[in-house]
Amino acid sequence: MSEFGKFGPLVGAIDEGTSSARFIIFKANSSEVVAVHQKELEQHFPQEGWVEQDPLEILDVVTTCIEKAVEQLISLGGSPKDIITVGVTNQRETTIVWDKSTGKPLHNAIVWLDMRTTSTIDKLLDSVPNKTRNTNYLKPLCGLPLSPYFSAVKLRWLSDKVNIINKAMKKGTCYFGTVDTWIIWNLTGGPNGGKHVTDVTNASRTMLMNIETLKWDPLLLKFFEVPKLVLPEIKSSSEIYGYIANGPLKGIPVSGCLGDQQAALVGQMCMQKGQAKATYGTGCFVLYNTGDMRVNSSRGLLTTVAYQLGNKSPPVYALEGSVAVAGAALSWLKDNIGLLESAKKSQELAEKATENGSVVFVPAFSGLYAPYWRQDARGVICGITEDTNSNHIVKAALEAVCFQVRDILDAMNEDCGIPLELLKVDGGMTSNALMMQLQADLIGIDVIKAGFTESTALGAALVAYWGVDGTNQCAPIPMTSGITYSPRISEDERDMRYKQWKMAVDRSLGWDQN
């Protein structure tokens, strides 16, 4: 260790989320944070249901976070030379297209929760053979249903609607990438030799990768009319992709990449088949490790790649359930309705809600994701009486997230036949103790909150470290023990409340007739 400074070898993790990005410097192969810098990211809403970000702003925020965290490291007596490698984790499905010779984006990034592609889905369903309009037509190949959520549908929209992109795709003068690809290409040189790569976890969210071969699938490319020339090379989650070209980390390898939900699975050390985690952020995502088995869900869940540790290792798969609106429901109560000063106040207000109001809130602002996959659903609030006040609505927003997690866990239990014994949780909303208790009550199993809040960045740091030092791969690292929430209500009460939730979901369906 003598060649390293006071902190020993270090690993940097770029964690690029929907609402902010951060750069965290960890002690290698540990959850100990040495320095961190975080910066907010702006979202743009050009029309109802449209969500965009500026790719250049994403890049600028990431490079600022790296510079500031490195400055912090130096002020603590460390050196950037001690950083042996960098990993990347990112919001998934968000779609970027840029000119490969100039590096200029050809359009704003279309963010994962954007719903503009509903009309594109209709057009694609018309091209399904035998006029079946089967949304699961491509699922045997890619593990995913046809939904506005995934990158290929966003890319097809850009090709159909933006002339400059259509021409560039035909000519092969542009590159497509999810956010990981955009960041790695720019970090490793951009137009001057940047590496145009993605990893298996991000590629498995595009609808273009074959879930078995882990290669771009010719049938999928043909279906979405995507030329292979524009696509990045698919790599494992843990290998050296290239070296940083400029800035304080010049010459350091980038050797790990995971989509954010897969990174949280690794960061929570759910490396055994049958372990699961839920991450509560803007949306909520539940991943269940199914090992080397690809479980084809018949209940609306996605088959996805959890990770692949090196290009000679087999992939590990997961079942995933996605909730579109989790923390976003609290943002809506704050910004649109004015019921909340800040998300942090939600616990205090919800605790004041009297028990005699059973209000149910289904926040289907732009449809429901797993296990329903209903684009026509819209938000409803049911059970309002003259006793209902704002506290009941806030509590119902918290319960809505918990009920949607229950929907997903029930589907996972039925698909896998092995009921989950406990649920590991992380993400911003887990700081709300009331909500975590509600979650345990409504699913009937223990909920274990990570003792460490940066599970996603830690996952990226671990796979990056394993990418340069394979000897320590998958060795469990010491983690701070977290808080366990155990169910406090009876099975009867749990079932009664869940039945009300299902009634409210029924009422949310079919509202959008377009």
XYZ file of N, CA and C in Angstrom, residues 192-337:
438
model
N -12.331 12.656 -30.550
C -10.928 12.257 -30.709
C -10.667 10.895 -30.073
N -11.327 9.879 -30.635
C -11.033 8.516 -30.192
C -11.825 8.032 -29.000
N -12.925 8.725 -28.667
C -13.763 8.289 -27.544
C -14.324 6.889 -27.779
N -14.467 6.125 -26.718
C -14.955 4.745 -26.828
C -16.488 4.737 -26.838
N -17.061 4.239 -27.937
C -18.527 4.198 -28.081
C -19.006 2.829 -27.584
N -19.250 2.743 -26.278
C -19.582 1.459 -25.640
C -20.772 1.615 -24.691
N -21.393 0.487 -24.376
C -22.382 0.419 -23.301
C -22.149 -0.908 -22.598
N -22.837 -1.128 -21.479
C -22.684 -2.429 -20.826
C -23.977 -3.221 -21.001
N -23.912 -4.505 -20.645
C -25.059 -5.399 -20.871
C -26.316 -4.948 -20.128
N -26.160 -4.305 -18.948
C -27.364 -3.926 -18.185
C -28.098 -2.782 -18.880
N -27.357 -1.779 -19.350
C -28.009 -0.681 -20.065
C -28.533 -1.153 -21.420
N -27.756 -2.015 -22.105
C -28.202 -2.527 -23.419
C -29.473 -3.349 -23.280
N -29.635 -4.013 -22.112
C -30.824 -4.859 -21.921
C -32.090 -4.029 -21.725
N -31.962 -2.697 -21.635
C -33.129 -1.809 -21.483
C -33.483 -1.092 -22.775
N -32.793 -1.419 -23.859
C -33.050 -0.698 -25.111
C -34.133 -1.348 -25.966
N -34.408 -2.650 -25.757
C -35.256 -3.481 -26.634
C -34.525 -3.899 -27.906
N -33.209 -3.635 -27.972
C -32.456 -3.979 -29.179
C -31.477 -5.124 -28.942
N -31.220 -5.458 -27.665
C -30.267 -6.525 -27.354
C -30.989 -7.840 -27.119
N -30.439 -8.914 -27.673
C -30.975 -10.250 -27.424
C -30.596 -10.657 -26.003
N -31.594 -10.967 -25.196
C -31.394 -11.212 -23.762
C -30.570 -12.489 -23.507
N -30.501 -13.357 -24.517
C -29.738 -14.605 -24.354
C -28.304 -14.461 -24.865
N -28.145 -13.925 -26.084
C -26.801 -13.843 -26.680
C -26.024 -12.620 -26.194
N -26.729 -11.618 -25.628
C -26.141 -10.336 -25.190
C -25.516 -9.567 -26.363
N -26.109 -9.758 -27.561
C -25.663 -9.031 -28.760
C -26.862 -8.259 -29.331
N -26.545 -7.216 -30.130
C -27.623 -6.528 -30.851
C -28.294 -7.552 -31.764
N -29.608 -7.608 -31.723
C -30.333 -8.663 -32.431
C -30.826 -8.154 -33.790
N -30.460 -8.852 -34.895
C -30.859 -8.368 -36.228
C -32.371 -8.222 -36.402
N -33.153 -9.124 -35.807
C -34.621 -9.028 -35.937
C -35.159 -7.790 -35.223
N -34.590 -7.492 -34.031
C -35.029 -6.309 -33.280
C -34.620 -5.030 -34.011
N -33.404 -5.015 -34.556
C -32.943 -3.830 -35.303
C -33.849 -3.584 -36.510
N -34.246 -4.667 -37.169
C -35.125 -4.540 -38.337
C -36.503 -4.024 -37.925
N -37.027 -4.556 -36.814
C -38.364 -4.161 -36.350
C -38.406 -2.660 -36.045
N -37.344 -2.144 -35.380
C -37.327 -0.722 -34.998
C -36.672 0.176 -36.062
N -36.192 -0.454 -37.161
C -35.515 0.273 -38.246
C -34.317 1.065 -37.728
N -33.460 0.372 -36.977
C -32.254 1.006 -36.419
C -31.025 0.407 -37.105
N -30.203 1.249 -37.786
C -28.980 0.720 -38.396
C -27.934 0.406 -37.320
N -27.263 -0.738 -37.472
C -26.300 -1.183 -36.457
C -25.144 -0.189 -36.289
N -24.825 0.549 -37.362
C -23.722 1.529 -37.359
C -23.815 2.547 -36.222
N -25.043 2.887 -35.825
C -25.204 3.977 -34.836
C -25.086 3.456 -33.394
N -25.042 2.129 -33.234
C -25.108 1.549 -31.886
C -23.728 1.386 -31.256
N -23.637 1.515 -29.928
C -22.368 1.288 -29.253
C -22.023 -0.199 -29.190
N -20.779 -0.503 -28.877
C -20.367 -1.889 -28.675
C -20.810 -2.326 -27.278
N -21.387 -3.529 -27.167
C -21.843 -4.029 -25.858
C -20.677 -4.723 -25.142
N -20.414 -4.276 -23.918
C -19.338 -4.851 -23.090
C -19.934 -5.429 -21.809
N -19.107 -6.136 -21.039
C -19.573 -6.602 -19.722
C -19.647 -5.394 -18.781
N -20.129 -5.618 -17.572
C -20.288 -4.512 -16.600
C -18.984 -4.181 -15.895
N -17.959 -5.016 -16.084
C -16.755 -4.898 -15.261
C -15.508 -5.242 -16.072
N -15.013 -4.267 -16.829
C -13.782 -4.423 -17.607
C -13.313 -3.023 -18.006
N -12.067 -2.899 -18.447
C -11.577 -1.567 -18.833
C -12.133 -1.219 -20.221
N -12.890 -0.099 -20.287
C -13.480 0.357 -21.551
C -12.555 1.338 -22.269
N -11.799 2.114 -21.486
C -10.941 3.146 -22.059
C -10.357 3.970 -20.914
N -9.651 5.055 -21.302
C -8.973 5.876 -20.293
C -9.436 7.328 -20.415
N -9.542 7.999 -19.278
C -10.029 9.386 -19.264
C -9.013 10.282 -19.980
N -9.508 11.120 -20.919
C -8.628 11.859 -21.831
C -8.153 13.194 -21.258
N -8.972 13.807 -20.401
C -8.638 15.161 -19.932
C -9.040 15.346 -18.477
N -8.623 16.494 -17.913
C -9.071 16.862 -16.563
C -8.227 16.230 -15.472
N -8.674 16.378 -14.220
C -7.868 15.932 -13.077
C -7.645 14.425 -13.015
N -8.469 13.640 -13.744
C -8.326 12.179 -13.709
C -7.747 11.635 -15.017
N -7.055 12.490 -15.774
C -6.490 12.082 -17.070
C -5.647 10.814 -16.913
N -5.887 9.845 -17.821
C -5.095 8.619 -17.813
C -5.645 7.504 -16.938
N -6.689 7.819 -16.141
C -7.271 6.805 -15.250
C -8.298 5.978 -16.038
N -8.331 4.640 -15.843
C -9.290 3.835 -16.617
C -10.738 4.008 -16.145
N -11.665 3.813 -17.076
C -13.082 3.647 -16.746
C -13.333 2.144 -16.898
N -13.692 1.463 -15.793
C -13.712 -0.008 -15.856
C -14.956 -0.640 -15.233
N -16.008 0.168 -15.052
C -17.252 -0.415 -14.530
C -18.428 0.393 -15.016
N -19.528 -0.295 -15.328
C -20.727 0.405 -15.787
C -21.951 -0.448 -15.484
N -22.948 0.170 -14.873
C -24.214 -0.505 -14.557
C -25.332 0.517 -14.643
N -26.488 0.112 -15.161
C -27.680 0.944 -15.018
C -27.960 1.135 -13.530
N -28.604 2.245 -13.162
C -28.687 2.598 -11.734
C -29.364 1.538 -10.869
N -30.390 0.876 -11.396
C -31.088 -0.104 -10.544
C -30.246 -1.364 -10.338
N -29.531 -1.755 -11.371
C -28.624 -2.897 -11.232
C -27.469 -2.538 -10.290
N -27.019 -1.277 -10.356
C -25.933 -0.833 -9.464
C -26.378 -0.892 -8.001
N -27.636 -0.539 -7.741
C -28.152 -0.611 -6.366
C -28.226 -2.067 -5.895
N -28.558 -2.988 -6.814
C -28.605 -4.421 -6.479
C -27.216 -4.894 -6.029
N -26.185 -4.494 -6.784
C -24.803 -4.861 -6.431
C -24.374 -4.142 -5.148
N -24.699 -2.854 -5.048
C -24.323 -2.077 -3.862
C -24.974 -2.587 -2.587
N -26.147 -3.212 -2.715
C -26.836 -3.819 -1.562
C -26.357 -5.255 -1.337
N -25.379 -5.689 -2.143
C -24.810 -7.042 -2.064
C -25.879 -8.134 -2.231
N -26.847 -7.871 -3.123
C -27.845 -8.902 -3.449
C -27.279 -9.767 -4.576
N -26.193 -10.474 -4.265
C -25.449 -11.227 -5.288
C -25.864 -12.699 -5.320
N -26.818 -13.069 -4.460
C -27.282 -14.457 -4.427
C -28.657 -14.542 -5.075
N -28.893 -15.641 -5.765
C -30.215 -15.896 -6.347
C -31.271 -15.831 -5.239
N -32.405 -15.148 -5.504
C -33.480 -15.068 -4.516
C -33.420 -13.835 -3.621
N -32.378 -12.995 -3.788
C -32.314 -11.754 -3.005
C -32.910 -10.617 -3.830
N -33.528 -9.659 -3.130
C -34.183 -8.562 -3.849
C -33.970 -7.238 -3.146
N -34.038 -6.160 -3.936
C -33.948 -4.813 -3.353
C -34.956 -3.898 -4.044
N -35.367 -2.866 -3.302
C -36.216 -1.813 -3.886
C -35.499 -0.486 -3.691
N -35.435 0.315 -4.743
C -34.829 1.647 -4.666
C -35.927 2.680 -4.874
N -36.045 3.587 -3.921
C -37.112 4.603 -3.946
C -36.502 5.943 -4.332
N -36.759 6.366 -5.569
C -36.292 7.673 -6.027
C -37.453 8.388 -6.689
N -37.204 9.018 -7.834
C -38.282 9.638 -8.628
C -39.341 8.581 -8.926
N -38.857 7.412 -9.377
C -39.700 6.215 -9.516
C -39.253 5.219 -8.457
N -39.813 4.026 -8.481
C -39.369 2.978 -7.550
C -39.133 1.706 -8.360
N -38.019 1.031 -8.078
C -37.625 -0.110 -8.889
C -37.264 -1.281 -7.994
N -37.918 -2.407 -8.251
C -37.679 -3.619 -7.473
C -36.960 -4.620 -8.379
N -35.791 -5.088 -7.935
C -35.042 -6.099 -8.687
C -34.867 -7.346 -7.843
N -35.084 -8.501 -8.469
C -35.023 -9.802 -7.808
C -33.993 -10.633 -8.566
N -32.903 -10.995 -7.900
C -31.814 -11.743 -8.535
C -32.279 -13.172 -8.838
N -32.275 -13.547 -10.130
C -32.697 -14.912 -10.505
C -31.499 -15.764 -10.954
N -30.266 -15.291 -10.662
C -29.068 -16.066 -10.972
C -28.878 -16.242 -12.469
N -28.522 -17.466 -12.883
C -28.266 -17.689 -14.312
C -29.550 -18.001 -15.087
N -30.693 -17.978 -14.384
C -31.984 -18.268 -15.039
C -32.647 -16.997 -15.558
N -33.079 -17.055 -16.817
C -33.910 -15.961 -17.340
C -35.353 -16.342 -17.082
N -35.977 -15.695 -16.112
C -37.382 -16.011 -15.803
C -38.252 -15.159 -16.712
N -39.038 -15.819 -17.555
C -39.935 -15.085 -18.455
C -41.249 -14.854 -17.726
N -41.472 -13.635 -17.291
C -42.637 -13.331 -16.465
C -43.928 -13.404 -17.274
N -44.941 -14.011 -16.660
C -46.260 -13.984 -17.301
C -47.146 -12.971 -16.576
N -46.521 -12.188 -15.686
C -47.306 -11.256 -14.861
C -46.802 -9.819 -14.946
N -46.333 -9.442 -16.114
C -46.027 -8.027 -16.354
C -44.686 -7.540 -15.840
N -43.799 -8.465 -15.442
C -42.466 -8.033 -15.004
C -41.492 -8.120 -16.174
N -40.340 -7.467 -16.016
C -39.340 -7.446 -17.071
C -38.231 -8.429 -16.746
N -37.712 -9.088 -17.783
C -36.506 -9.899 -17.626
C -35.348 -9.005 -18.036
N -34.367 -8.854 -17.157
C -33.293 -7.904 -17.421
C -31.970 -8.523 -16.991
N -30.860 -7.952 -17.466
C -29.542 -8.425 -17.017
C -29.196 -7.675 -15.740
N -28.840 -8.417 -14.686
C -28.470 -7.792 -13.404
C -27.032 -7.287 -13.454
N -26.128 -8.106 -13.982
C -24.720 -7.712 -14.154
C -23.985 -8.845 -14.856
N -22.813 -8.514 -15.391
C -21.904 -9.521 -15.940
C -20.503 -9.075 -15.547
N -19.857 -9.827 -14.680
C -18.587 -9.397 -14.095
C -17.415 -9.902 -14.941
N -17.137 -9.193 -16.040
C -16.044 -9.570 -16.941
C -16.574 -10.292 -18.155
N -15.888 -10.104 -19.307
C -16.434 -10.641 -20.566
C -16.333 -12.157 -20.674
N -15.608 -12.793 -19.757
C -15.535 -14.270 -19.775
C -16.546 -14.879 -18.789
N -17.199 -14.043 -17.996
C -18.147 -14.555 -16.986
C -19.546 -14.647 -17.579
N -20.365 -15.592 -17.065
C -21.748 -15.645 -17.535
C -22.546 -14.466 -16.957
N -23.611 -14.051 -17.635
C -24.446 -12.987 -17.071
C -25.293 -13.504 -15.915
N -25.629 -12.597 -15.002
C -26.598 -12.885 -13.944
C -27.852 -12.083 -14.297
N -29.020 -12.729 -14.180
C -30.280 -12.093 -14.597
C -31.103 -11.637 -13.392
N -32.095 -10.797 -13.674
C -33.015 -10.359 -12.627
C -34.404 -10.203 -13.224
N -35.398 -10.302 -12.340
C -36.757 -9.870 -12.686
C -36.902 -8.462 -12.151
N -37.545 -7.599 -12.912
C -37.687 -6.218 -12.448
C -39.129 -5.745 -12.562
N -39.546 -5.027 -11.539
C -40.818 -4.318 -11.586
C -40.548 -2.839 -11.404
N -41.142 -2.014 -12.268
C -40.883 -0.574 -12.227
C -42.158 0.178 -11.863
N -42.021 1.091 -10.905
C -43.112 1.996 -10.524
C -42.731 3.370 -11.071
N -43.559 3.939 -11.944
C -43.186 5.203 -12.592
C -43.130 6.358 -11.598
N -44.072 6.381 -10.658
C -44.204 7.551 -9.779
C -44.050 7.138 -8.320
N -42.921 7.523 -7.711
C -42.708 7.309 -6.270
C -42.473 8.687 -5.653
N -41.203 9.093 -5.549
C -40.902 10.442 -5.041
C -41.569 11.523 -5.874
N -41.807 11.217 -7.156
C -42.456 12.198 -8.043
C -43.853 12.573 -7.551
N -44.518 11.682 -6.803
C -45.860 12.008 -6.267
C -45.750 13.105 -5.210
N -44.672 13.046 -4.394
C -44.472 14.093 -3.384
C -44.103 15.412 -4.056
N -43.288 15.334 -5.129
C -42.954 16.564 -5.879
C -44.229 17.191 -6.445
N -45.152 16.346 -6.913
C -46.417 16.846 -7.472
C -47.247 17.527 -6.382
N -47.318 16.905 -5.199
C -48.059 17.518 -4.084
C -47.440 18.852 -3.687
N -46.121 18.951 -3.809
C -45.421 20.195 -3.437
C -45.583 21.268 -4.523
N -45.241 20.906 -5.769
C -45.148 21.924 -6.827
C -46.490 22.247 -7.483
N -47.352 21.231 -7.668
C -48.598 21.461 -8.412
C -49.785 21.794 -7.502
N -49.811 21.153 -6.335
C -50.986 21.278 -5.472
C -50.707 22.164 -4.257
